[in-house]
PDB file of C-alpha atoms in Angstrom:
ATOM      1  CA  MET A   1      -0.413  22.079   7.516  1.00 80.00           C
ATOM      2  CA  ALA A   2       1.794  19.572   9.247  1.00 91.00           C
ATOM      3  CA  LEU A   3       4.199  17.436   7.227  1.00 93.00           C
ATOM      4  CA  PHE A   4       5.374  14.179   8.808  1.00 95.00           C
ATOM      5  CA  SER A   5       8.244  12.056   7.491  1.00 96.00           C
ATOM      6  CA  ILE A   6       7.924   8.702   9.225  1.00 96.00           C
ATOM      7  CA  ASP A   7      10.472   5.896   9.292  1.00 97.00           C
ATOM      8  CA  PHE A   8       9.254   2.664  10.818  1.00 97.00           C
ATOM      9  CA  TYR A   9       9.958  -1.051  10.895  1.00 98.00           C
ATOM     10  CA  SER A  10       7.692  -3.275   8.823  1.00 98.00           C
ATOM     11  CA  THR A  11       7.219  -6.808  10.073  1.00 97.00           C
ATOM     12  CA  ILE A  12       6.018  -7.977   6.657  1.00 97.00           C
ATOM     13  CA  LEU A  13       8.852  -6.360   4.684  1.00 97.00           C
ATOM     14  CA  GLY A  14      11.455  -7.224   7.304  1.00 96.00           C
ATOM     15  CA  HIS A  15      13.138  -3.826   7.210  1.00 96.00           C
ATOM     16  CA  GLU A  16      12.693  -0.104   7.814  1.00 96.00           C
ATOM     17  CA  THR A  17      10.478   1.751   5.364  1.00 96.00           C
ATOM     18  CA  ASP A  18       9.112   5.272   5.142  1.00 96.00           C
ATOM     19  CA  LEU A  19       6.068   7.347   4.356  1.00 95.00           C
ATOM     20  CA  THR A  20       5.104  11.001   4.178  1.00 96.00           C
ATOM     21  CA  VAL A  21       1.900  12.210   5.836  1.00 97.00           C
ATOM     22  CA  ILE A  22       0.219  15.590   5.367  1.00 97.00           C
ATOM     23  CA  VAL A  23      -2.220  16.751   8.041  1.00 95.00           C
ATOM     24  CA  PRO A  24      -4.319  19.777   6.958  1.00 91.00           C
ATOM     25  CA  GLU A  25      -4.222  23.073   8.840  1.00 83.00           C
ATOM     26  CA  GLU A  26      -6.669  24.012  11.595  1.00 77.00           C
ATOM     27  CA  LYS A  27      -6.247  27.774  11.858  1.00 70.00           C
ATOM     28  CA  ASP A  28      -9.551  28.447  13.619  1.00 73.00           C
ATOM     29  CA  ILE A  29      -8.864  26.463  16.814  1.00 74.00           C
ATOM     30  CA  SER A  30      -9.613  28.383  20.029  1.00 72.00           C
ATOM     31  CA  ASP A  31     -10.485  25.568  22.426  1.00 76.00           C
ATOM     32  CA  PHE A  32      -7.308  23.521  22.805  1.00 72.00           C
ATOM     33  CA  SER A  33      -8.891  21.158  25.319  1.00 74.00           C
ATOM     34  CA  LYS A  34     -11.268  19.789  22.708  1.00 69.00           C
ATOM     35  CA  LYS A  35     -10.228  16.639  20.888  1.00 66.00           C
ATOM     36  CA  THR A  36      -9.759  17.050  17.142  1.00 76.00           C
ATOM     37  CA  GLU A  37     -12.397  15.423  14.938  1.00 86.00           C
ATOM     38  CA  PRO A  38     -11.105  12.339  13.107  1.00 95.00           C
ATOM     39  CA  TYR A  39      -9.586  12.930   9.701  1.00 95.00           C
ATOM     40  CA  ASP A  40     -10.881  11.593   6.418  1.00 97.00           C
ATOM     41  CA  THR A  41      -7.929   9.890   4.726  1.00 98.00           C
ATOM     42  CA  VAL A  42      -6.560   9.513   1.221  1.00 98.00           C
ATOM     43  CA  TYR A  43      -3.755   7.065   0.438  1.00 98.00           C
ATOM     44  CA  LEU A  44      -1.683   8.422  -2.463  1.00 98.00           C
ATOM     45  CA  LEU A  45       0.483   5.907  -4.320  1.00 97.00           C
ATOM     46  CA  HIS A  46       3.482   7.053  -6.355  1.00 96.00           C
ATOM     47  CA  GLY A  47       4.698   5.919  -9.756  1.00 94.00           C
ATOM     48  CA  MET A  48       7.767   4.089 -10.994  1.00 92.00           C
ATOM     49  CA  GLY A  49      11.022   5.854 -10.159  1.00 87.00           C
ATOM     50  CA  ASP A  50       9.526   8.008  -7.367  1.00 93.00           C
ATOM     51  CA  ASN A  51       9.009   7.539  -3.638  1.00 93.00           C
ATOM     52  CA  GLY A  52       6.520   8.682  -1.006  1.00 93.00           C
ATOM     53  CA  SER A  53       7.836  12.248  -0.968  1.00 94.00           C
ATOM     54  CA  ALA A  54       7.206  12.822  -4.695  1.00 95.00           C
ATOM     55  CA  TRP A  55       3.660  14.083  -4.208  1.00 96.00           C
ATOM     56  CA  SER A  56       4.738  16.823  -1.806  1.00 94.00           C
ATOM     57  CA  ARG A  57       7.874  17.730  -3.814  1.00 94.00           C
ATOM     58  CA  LEU A  58       6.471  17.739  -7.336  1.00 96.00           C
ATOM     59  CA  SER A  59       2.837  18.839  -6.984  1.00 97.00           C
ATOM     60  CA  ASN A  60       0.747  21.347  -5.020  1.00 96.00           C
ATOM     61  CA  ILE A  61      -0.678  18.562  -2.878  1.00 96.00           C
ATOM     62  CA  GLU A  62      -0.094  20.408   0.419  1.00 95.00           C
ATOM     63  CA  HIS A  63      -2.323  23.249  -0.752  1.00 95.00           C
ATOM     64  CA  TYR A  64      -4.994  20.815  -1.938  1.00 96.00           C
ATOM     65  CA  ALA A  65      -4.916  18.999   1.421  1.00 95.00           C
ATOM     66  CA  ASN A  66      -5.636  22.267   3.207  1.00 94.00           C
ATOM     67  CA  GLU A  67      -8.425  23.138   0.763  1.00 94.00           C
ATOM     68  CA  THR A  68     -10.187  19.779   1.089  1.00 96.00           C
ATOM     69  CA  GLY A  69      -9.322  18.811   4.677  1.00 95.00           C
ATOM     70  CA  PHE A  70      -7.942  15.359   3.929  1.00 97.00           C
ATOM     71  CA  LEU A  71      -5.126  13.659   5.781  1.00 97.00           C
ATOM     72  CA  LEU A  72      -2.859  12.320   3.037  1.00 98.00           C
ATOM     73  CA  VAL A  73      -0.770   9.169   3.425  1.00 98.00           C
ATOM     74  CA  MET A  74       2.047   8.795   0.883  1.00 98.00           C
ATOM     75  CA  PRO A  75       4.095   5.593   1.348  1.00 97.00           C
ATOM     76  CA  SER A  76       7.247   4.577  -0.494  1.00 96.00           C
ATOM     77  CA  ALA A  77       6.934   1.457  -2.622  1.00 96.00           C
ATOM     78  CA  GLY A  78      10.083   1.177  -4.741  1.00 94.00           C
ATOM     79  CA  HIS A  79       9.318  -0.686  -7.981  1.00 95.00           C
ATOM     80  CA  SER A  80       6.925  -3.048  -6.212  1.00 96.00           C
ATOM     81  CA  PHE A  81       3.758  -2.416  -8.252  1.00 97.00           C
ATOM     82  CA  TYR A  82       2.087  -2.783  -4.808  1.00 97.00           C
ATOM     83  CA  THR A  83       2.124  -6.541  -5.388  1.00 96.00           C
ATOM     84  CA  ASN A  84       3.469  -9.580  -3.556  1.00 96.00           C
ATOM     85  CA  ALA A  85       6.674 -10.395  -5.418  1.00 96.00           C
ATOM     86  CA  VAL A  86       7.859 -13.795  -6.565  1.00 96.00           C
ATOM     87  CA  TYR A  87      11.519 -12.998  -5.848  1.00 93.00           C
ATOM     88  CA  GLU A  88      11.209 -10.208  -3.312  1.00 91.00           C
ATOM     89  CA  LYS A  89       8.827  -9.042  -0.579  1.00 95.00           C
ATOM     90  CA  ALA A  90       5.103  -9.258   0.138  1.00 97.00           C
ATOM     91  CA  TRP A  91       4.452  -5.645  -0.812  1.00 96.00           C
ATOM     92  CA  GLY A  92       0.780  -6.229  -1.542  1.00 96.00           C
ATOM     93  CA  THR A  93       0.102  -7.611   1.927  1.00 97.00           C
ATOM     94  CA  PHE A  94       2.049  -4.725   3.447  1.00 97.00           C
ATOM     95  CA  PHE A  95      -0.046  -2.067   1.701  1.00 97.00           C
ATOM     96  CA  GLU A  96      -3.375  -3.815   2.223  1.00 96.00           C
ATOM     97  CA  ASN A  97      -2.911  -4.835   5.866  1.00 96.00           C
ATOM     98  CA  GLU A  98       0.138  -3.592   7.744  1.00 98.00           C
ATOM     99  CA  LEU A  99       0.303   0.017   6.545  1.00 98.00           C
ATOM    100  CA  PRO A 100      -3.355   0.855   7.414  1.00 97.00           C
ATOM    101  CA  TYR A 101      -2.810  -0.718  10.846  1.00 97.00           C
ATOM    102  CA  HIS A 102       0.111   1.576  11.626  1.00 98.00           C
ATOM    103  CA  VAL A 103      -1.516   4.719  10.218  1.00 98.00           C
ATOM    104  CA  GLY A 104      -4.677   4.056  12.239  1.00 97.00           C
ATOM    105  CA  LYS A 105      -2.534   3.639  15.336  1.00 97.00           C
ATOM    106  CA  TRP A 106      -0.664   6.917  14.851  1.00 97.00           C
ATOM    107  CA  PHE A 107      -3.499   9.207  13.685  1.00 96.00           C
ATOM    108  CA  ASN A 108      -7.153   9.828  14.588  1.00 94.00           C
ATOM    109  CA  LEU A 109      -8.967   8.648  11.445  1.00 96.00           C
ATOM    110  CA  SER A 110     -12.608   8.462  10.386  1.00 96.00           C
ATOM    111  CA  ASP A 111     -14.142   5.619   8.391  1.00 96.00           C
ATOM    112  CA  ASN A 112     -13.935   7.738   5.232  1.00 97.00           C
ATOM    113  CA  LYS A 113     -10.968   6.174   3.450  1.00 98.00           C
ATOM    114  CA  PHE A 114      -9.973   6.794  -0.177  1.00 98.00           C
ATOM    115  CA  ILE A 115      -7.115   5.632  -2.387  1.00 98.00           C
ATOM    116  CA  ALA A 116      -5.525   7.154  -5.501  1.00 98.00           C
ATOM    117  CA  GLY A 117      -2.384   6.650  -7.525  1.00 97.00           C
ATOM    118  CA  LEU A 118      -0.549   7.706 -10.654  1.00 96.00           C
ATOM    119  CA  SER A 119       0.998   5.415 -13.281  1.00 95.00           C
ATOM    120  CA  MET A 120       2.380   2.406 -11.331  1.00 96.00           C
ATOM    121  CA  GLY A 121       0.571   3.822  -8.291  1.00 95.00           C
ATOM    122  CA  ARG A 122      -2.652   3.775 -10.217  1.00 90.00           C
ATOM    123  CA  PHE A 123      -2.080   0.077 -10.904  1.00 95.00           C
ATOM    124  CA  GLY A 124      -1.723  -0.295  -7.127  1.00 96.00           C
ATOM    125  CA  ALA A 125      -4.738   1.870  -6.277  1.00 96.00           C
ATOM    126  CA  PHE A 126      -7.039  -0.064  -8.602  1.00 96.00           C
ATOM    127  CA  LYS A 127      -5.564  -3.421  -7.635  1.00 96.00           C
ATOM    128  CA  ILE A 128      -5.941  -2.774  -3.890  1.00 97.00           C
ATOM    129  CA  GLY A 129      -9.180  -0.817  -4.219  1.00 96.00           C
ATOM    130  CA  PHE A 130     -10.939  -3.312  -6.482  1.00 96.00           C
ATOM    131  CA  LYS A 131      -9.990  -6.182  -4.159  1.00 94.00           C
ATOM    132  CA  ASN A 132     -11.290  -4.277  -1.116  1.00 94.00           C
ATOM    133  CA  LEU A 133     -14.317  -2.359  -2.389  1.00 96.00           C
ATOM    134  CA  LYS A 134     -15.989  -2.334   1.043  1.00 95.00           C
ATOM    135  CA  GLN A 135     -13.062  -0.517   2.623  1.00 95.00           C
ATOM    136  CA  PHE A 136     -12.892   2.523   0.323  1.00 97.00           C
ATOM    137  CA  LYS A 137     -15.331   5.358  -0.343  1.00 97.00           C
ATOM    138  CA  GLY A 138     -13.444   6.341  -3.482  1.00 97.00           C
ATOM    139  CA  ILE A 139     -10.744   5.032  -5.823  1.00 98.00           C
ATOM    140  CA  ALA A 140      -8.888   7.135  -8.385  1.00 97.00           C
ATOM    141  CA  GLY A 141      -6.314   6.539 -11.091  1.00 95.00           C
ATOM    142  CA  LEU A 142      -4.167   9.055 -12.983  1.00 96.00           C
ATOM    143  CA  SER A 143      -2.323   8.124 -16.211  1.00 94.00           C
ATOM    144  CA  SER A 144      -2.970   4.540 -15.399  1.00 90.00           C
ATOM    145  CA  VAL A 145      -0.832   1.466 -15.880  1.00 95.00           C
ATOM    146  CA  LEU A 146      -3.609  -1.049 -16.493  1.00 95.00           C
ATOM    147  CA  SER A 147      -1.915  -3.810 -18.471  1.00 96.00           C
ATOM    148  CA  LEU A 148       1.678  -4.893 -17.948  1.00 96.00           C
ATOM    149  CA  VAL A 149       1.847  -5.919 -21.599  1.00 96.00           C
ATOM    150  CA  GLU A 150       0.694  -2.466 -22.753  1.00 95.00           C
ATOM    151  CA  LEU A 151       3.159  -0.746 -20.435  1.00 95.00           C
ATOM    152  CA  LYS A 152       6.085  -2.716 -21.810  1.00 94.00           C
ATOM    153  CA  ASN A 153       4.993  -2.280 -25.432  1.00 94.00           C
ATOM    154  CA  ASN A 154       4.373   1.458 -25.226  1.00 94.00           C
ATOM    155  CA  ALA A 155       6.848   2.768 -22.630  1.00 92.00           C
ATOM    156  CA  PRO A 156       9.710   5.021 -23.755  1.00 89.00           C
ATOM    157  CA  SER A 157      12.722   2.987 -24.902  1.00 89.00           C
ATOM    158  CA  GLU A 158      14.882   4.127 -21.966  1.00 87.00           C
ATOM    159  CA  LEU A 159      12.475   2.423 -19.546  1.00 87.00           C
ATOM    160  CA  LYS A 160      12.349  -0.975 -21.264  1.00 87.00           C
ATOM    161  CA  SER A 161      15.365  -2.528 -19.494  1.00 89.00           C
ATOM    162  CA  THR A 162      14.118  -1.345 -16.105  1.00 93.00           C
ATOM    163  CA  ILE A 163      10.672  -2.742 -16.802  1.00 95.00           C
ATOM    164  CA  ASN A 164      12.151  -6.142 -17.709  1.00 94.00           C
ATOM    165  CA  GLN A 165      14.118  -6.247 -14.447  1.00 95.00           C
ATOM    166  CA  VAL A 166      11.122  -5.194 -12.368  1.00 96.00           C
ATOM    167  CA  TYR A 167       8.790  -7.692 -14.028  1.00 96.00           C
ATOM    168  CA  LYS A 168      11.299 -10.515 -13.447  1.00 96.00           C
ATOM    169  CA  VAL A 169      11.548  -9.733  -9.719  1.00 96.00           C
ATOM    170  CA  ILE A 170       7.826  -9.174  -9.097  1.00 96.00           C
ATOM    171  CA  TRP A 171       6.211 -11.754 -11.387  1.00 97.00           C
ATOM    172  CA  GLY A 172       9.082 -14.136 -12.106  1.00 96.00           C
ATOM    173  CA  THR A 173       9.017 -13.446 -15.847  1.00 96.00           C
ATOM    174  CA  GLU A 174       9.830 -10.555 -18.156  1.00 95.00           C
ATOM    175  CA  ASN A 175       6.500 -11.069 -19.914  1.00 95.00           C
ATOM    176  CA  PRO A 176       3.662 -11.218 -17.350  1.00 95.00           C
ATOM    177  CA  ASN A 177       0.122 -10.741 -18.688  1.00 94.00           C
ATOM    178  CA  THR A 178      -1.397  -9.370 -15.474  1.00 94.00           C
ATOM    179  CA  SER A 179      -3.827  -6.494 -15.972  1.00 95.00           C
ATOM    180  CA  ILE A 180      -6.465  -4.502 -14.115  1.00 96.00           C
ATOM    181  CA  HIS A 181      -8.839  -5.301 -16.995  1.00 96.00           C
ATOM    182  CA  GLN A 182      -9.188  -8.746 -15.412  1.00 95.00           C
ATOM    183  CA  LEU A 183     -10.885  -7.185 -12.354  1.00 96.00           C
ATOM    184  CA  VAL A 184     -13.642  -5.294 -14.183  1.00 97.00           C
ATOM    185  CA  LYS A 185     -16.138  -8.169 -13.983  1.00 96.00           C
ATOM    186  CA  ASP A 186     -15.543  -8.463 -10.235  1.00 96.00           C
ATOM    187  CA  VAL A 187     -16.330  -4.772  -9.783  1.00 97.00           C
ATOM    188  CA  ASP A 188     -19.525  -5.113 -11.811  1.00 97.00           C
ATOM    189  CA  ALA A 189     -20.617  -8.161  -9.801  1.00 97.00           C
ATOM    190  CA  TYR A 190     -20.041  -6.318  -6.527  1.00 96.00           C
ATOM    191  CA  CYS A 191     -21.939  -3.230  -7.648  1.00 96.00           C
ATOM    192  CA  LYS A 192     -24.946  -5.337  -8.657  1.00 95.00           C
ATOM    193  CA  TYR A 193     -25.842  -5.789  -5.000  1.00 96.00           C
ATOM    194  CA  ASN A 194     -23.852  -3.032  -3.231  1.00 95.00           C
ATOM    195  CA  ASN A 195     -23.289   0.705  -3.424  1.00 93.00           C
ATOM    196  CA  GLY A 196     -19.695   0.682  -4.548  1.00 94.00           C
ATOM    197  CA  PRO A 197     -17.174   3.506  -4.156  1.00 97.00           C
ATOM    198  CA  ILE A 198     -16.878   6.354  -6.628  1.00 97.00           C
ATOM    199  CA  ILE A 199     -14.218   5.433  -9.202  1.00 98.00           C
ATOM    200  CA  LEU A 200     -12.364   8.300 -10.894  1.00 98.00           C
ATOM    201  CA  HIS A 201     -10.157   7.858 -13.945  1.00 98.00           C
ATOM    202  CA  TYR A 202      -8.088  10.573 -15.649  1.00 98.00           C
ATOM    203  CA  CYS A 203      -5.707  10.352 -18.592  1.00 97.00           C
ATOM    204  CA  GLY A 204      -3.894  12.887 -20.769  1.00 97.00           C
ATOM    205  CA  LEU A 205      -4.515  12.921 -24.500  1.00 97.00           C
ATOM    206  CA  ASN A 206      -0.756  12.734 -25.123  1.00 97.00           C
ATOM    207  CA  ASP A 207      -0.043   9.957 -22.630  1.00 96.00           C
ATOM    208  CA  PHE A 208       1.762   6.913 -24.052  1.00 95.00           C
ATOM    209  CA  LEU A 209      -0.804   4.765 -22.226  1.00 95.00           C
ATOM    210  CA  TYR A 210      -3.798   6.661 -23.621  1.00 96.00           C
ATOM    211  CA  GLY A 211      -5.016   3.811 -25.851  1.00 96.00           C
ATOM    212  CA  ASP A 212      -5.161   1.273 -23.033  1.00 96.00           C
ATOM    213  CA  ASN A 213      -6.833   3.808 -20.735  1.00 96.00           C
ATOM    214  CA  LYS A 214      -9.549   4.383 -23.330  1.00 97.00           C
ATOM    215  CA  ARG A 215     -10.141   0.649 -23.675  1.00 96.00           C
ATOM    216  CA  PHE A 216     -10.492   0.379 -19.916  1.00 96.00           C
ATOM    217  CA  MET A 217     -12.917   3.304 -19.936  1.00 97.00           C
ATOM    218  CA  THR A 218     -15.115   1.479 -22.449  1.00 97.00           C
ATOM    219  CA  GLU A 219     -15.130  -1.657 -20.280  1.00 97.00           C
ATOM    220  CA  MET A 220     -15.941   0.251 -17.077  1.00 97.00           C
ATOM    221  CA  LYS A 221     -18.754   2.245 -18.712  1.00 97.00           C
ATOM    222  CA  GLU A 222     -20.553  -1.070 -19.282  1.00 97.00           C
ATOM    223  CA  THR A 223     -20.520  -1.937 -15.559  1.00 97.00           C
ATOM    224  CA  ARG A 224     -22.843  -0.803 -12.772  1.00 97.00           C
ATOM    225  CA  ALA A 225     -19.995   0.996 -11.003  1.00 97.00           C
ATOM    226  CA  ASN A 226     -20.124   4.687 -10.078  1.00 97.00           C
ATOM    227  CA  TYR A 227     -17.386   5.387 -12.605  1.00 97.00           C
ATOM    228  CA  HIS A 228     -16.217   8.713 -14.051  1.00 97.00           C
ATOM    229  CA  PHE A 229     -13.645   9.238 -16.813  1.00 98.00           C
ATOM    230  CA  GLU A 230     -12.122  12.511 -17.985  1.00 97.00           C
ATOM    231  CA  GLU A 231      -9.366  13.340 -20.457  1.00 98.00           C
ATOM    232  CA  TRP A 232      -7.647  16.565 -21.455  1.00 97.00           C
ATOM    233  CA  GLU A 233      -4.383  17.789 -22.969  1.00 97.00           C
ATOM    234  CA  GLY A 234      -1.330  16.444 -21.197  1.00 97.00           C
ATOM    235  CA  GLY A 235       1.164  13.628 -21.057  1.00 96.00           C
ATOM    236  CA  HIS A 236       2.643  11.229 -18.552  1.00 95.00           C
ATOM    237  CA  GLU A 237       3.983  14.043 -16.371  1.00 95.00           C
ATOM    238  CA  TRP A 238       3.458  16.082 -13.217  1.00 96.00           C
ATOM    239  CA  GLY A 239       1.721  19.002 -14.909  1.00 96.00           C
ATOM    240  CA  PHE A 240      -1.170  16.695 -15.756  1.00 97.00           C
ATOM    241  CA  TRP A 241      -1.060  14.804 -12.461  1.00 97.00           C
ATOM    242  CA  ASP A 242      -1.191  17.997 -10.405  1.00 97.00           C
ATOM    243  CA  GLU A 243      -4.429  19.072 -12.071  1.00 97.00           C
ATOM    244  CA  ALA A 244      -5.861  15.558 -11.869  1.00 97.00           C
ATOM    245  CA  ILE A 245      -5.173  15.081  -8.153  1.00 98.00           C
ATOM    246  CA  LYS A 246      -6.809  18.432  -7.392  1.00 97.00           C
ATOM    247  CA  LYS A 247      -9.955  17.274  -9.214  1.00 98.00           C
ATOM    248  CA  THR A 248      -9.753  13.956  -7.375  1.00 98.00           C
ATOM    249  CA  LEU A 249      -9.614  15.437  -3.872  1.00 98.00           C
ATOM    250  CA  ILE A 250     -12.437  17.880  -4.605  1.00 97.00           C
ATOM    251  CA  LEU A 251     -14.711  15.071  -5.804  1.00 97.00           C
ATOM    252  CA  PHE A 252     -13.738  12.842  -2.885  1.00 98.00           C
ATOM    253  CA  ARG A 253     -14.715  15.693  -0.530  1.00 97.00           C
ATOM    254  CA  GLU A 254     -18.061  16.065  -2.301  1.00 96.00           C
ATOM    255  CA  GLU A 255     -18.689  12.362  -1.684  1.00 94.00           C
ATOM    256  CA  VAL A 256     -18.255  12.914   2.041  1.00 95.00           C
ATOM    257  CA  LYS A 257     -20.416  16.075   2.058  1.00 91.00           C
ATOM    258  CA  ASN A 258     -23.192  14.307   0.170  1.00 87.00           C
ATOM    259  CA  GLY A 259     -23.298  11.615   2.815  1.00 78.00           C
ATOM    260  CA  LYS A 260     -21.803   8.926   0.623  1.00 61.00           C
ATOM    261  CA  GLY A 261     -18.564   8.959   2.563  1.00 53.00           C
TER     262      GLY A 261
END
């Protein structure tokens, strides 16, 4: 396994930013003149309060990368919600356009591209993935922020002031009503005429966002999407996310093996 910490200048953001990349091990190489096969890629988006290194520091993601053979791209996003901000930067455009350009330039990648995220990162994964269904073979969300209203109403009290500040910068108001629920009809319309990506959704039974995740599950089950939901004991924490991301990468790999990726 190779672990890359990359600092680079973003034209869209107008400053240096960083990402962590895991390249799986190739222990059986004997012919070093042969070019490596392109890597299938998973973009992993972090949650509020973390950065791109959180996945490698707080989970067993390096082991899972080696088991499944995915190249993992883990960018830092601050409190951006992976969205173009009213009073800050065009984070959404950066993640949808500029970041994939740079990663494709630096690494040998296949057309099998997946995206997953936890909490705020899940908001980003579904937002980006649902807007670009043709680009991804799979989309996954862990402990998902789906509605900004539900997040603010149900978050622990110590997060409320931070959430107000973040909402004001990104959406220009402390009370935005943006939600991923608004994109469900678009996904259904796309899947009526196209084979959409596999969509995975996991949430812990003790998560403070459990109620909203269950409502979203009900909405998605009524669509024609290739959608899978699973819940088990756990909260809004890394113990749950570690198990969920392992499941995610295994199912993404099965998609590729079955010829869907």
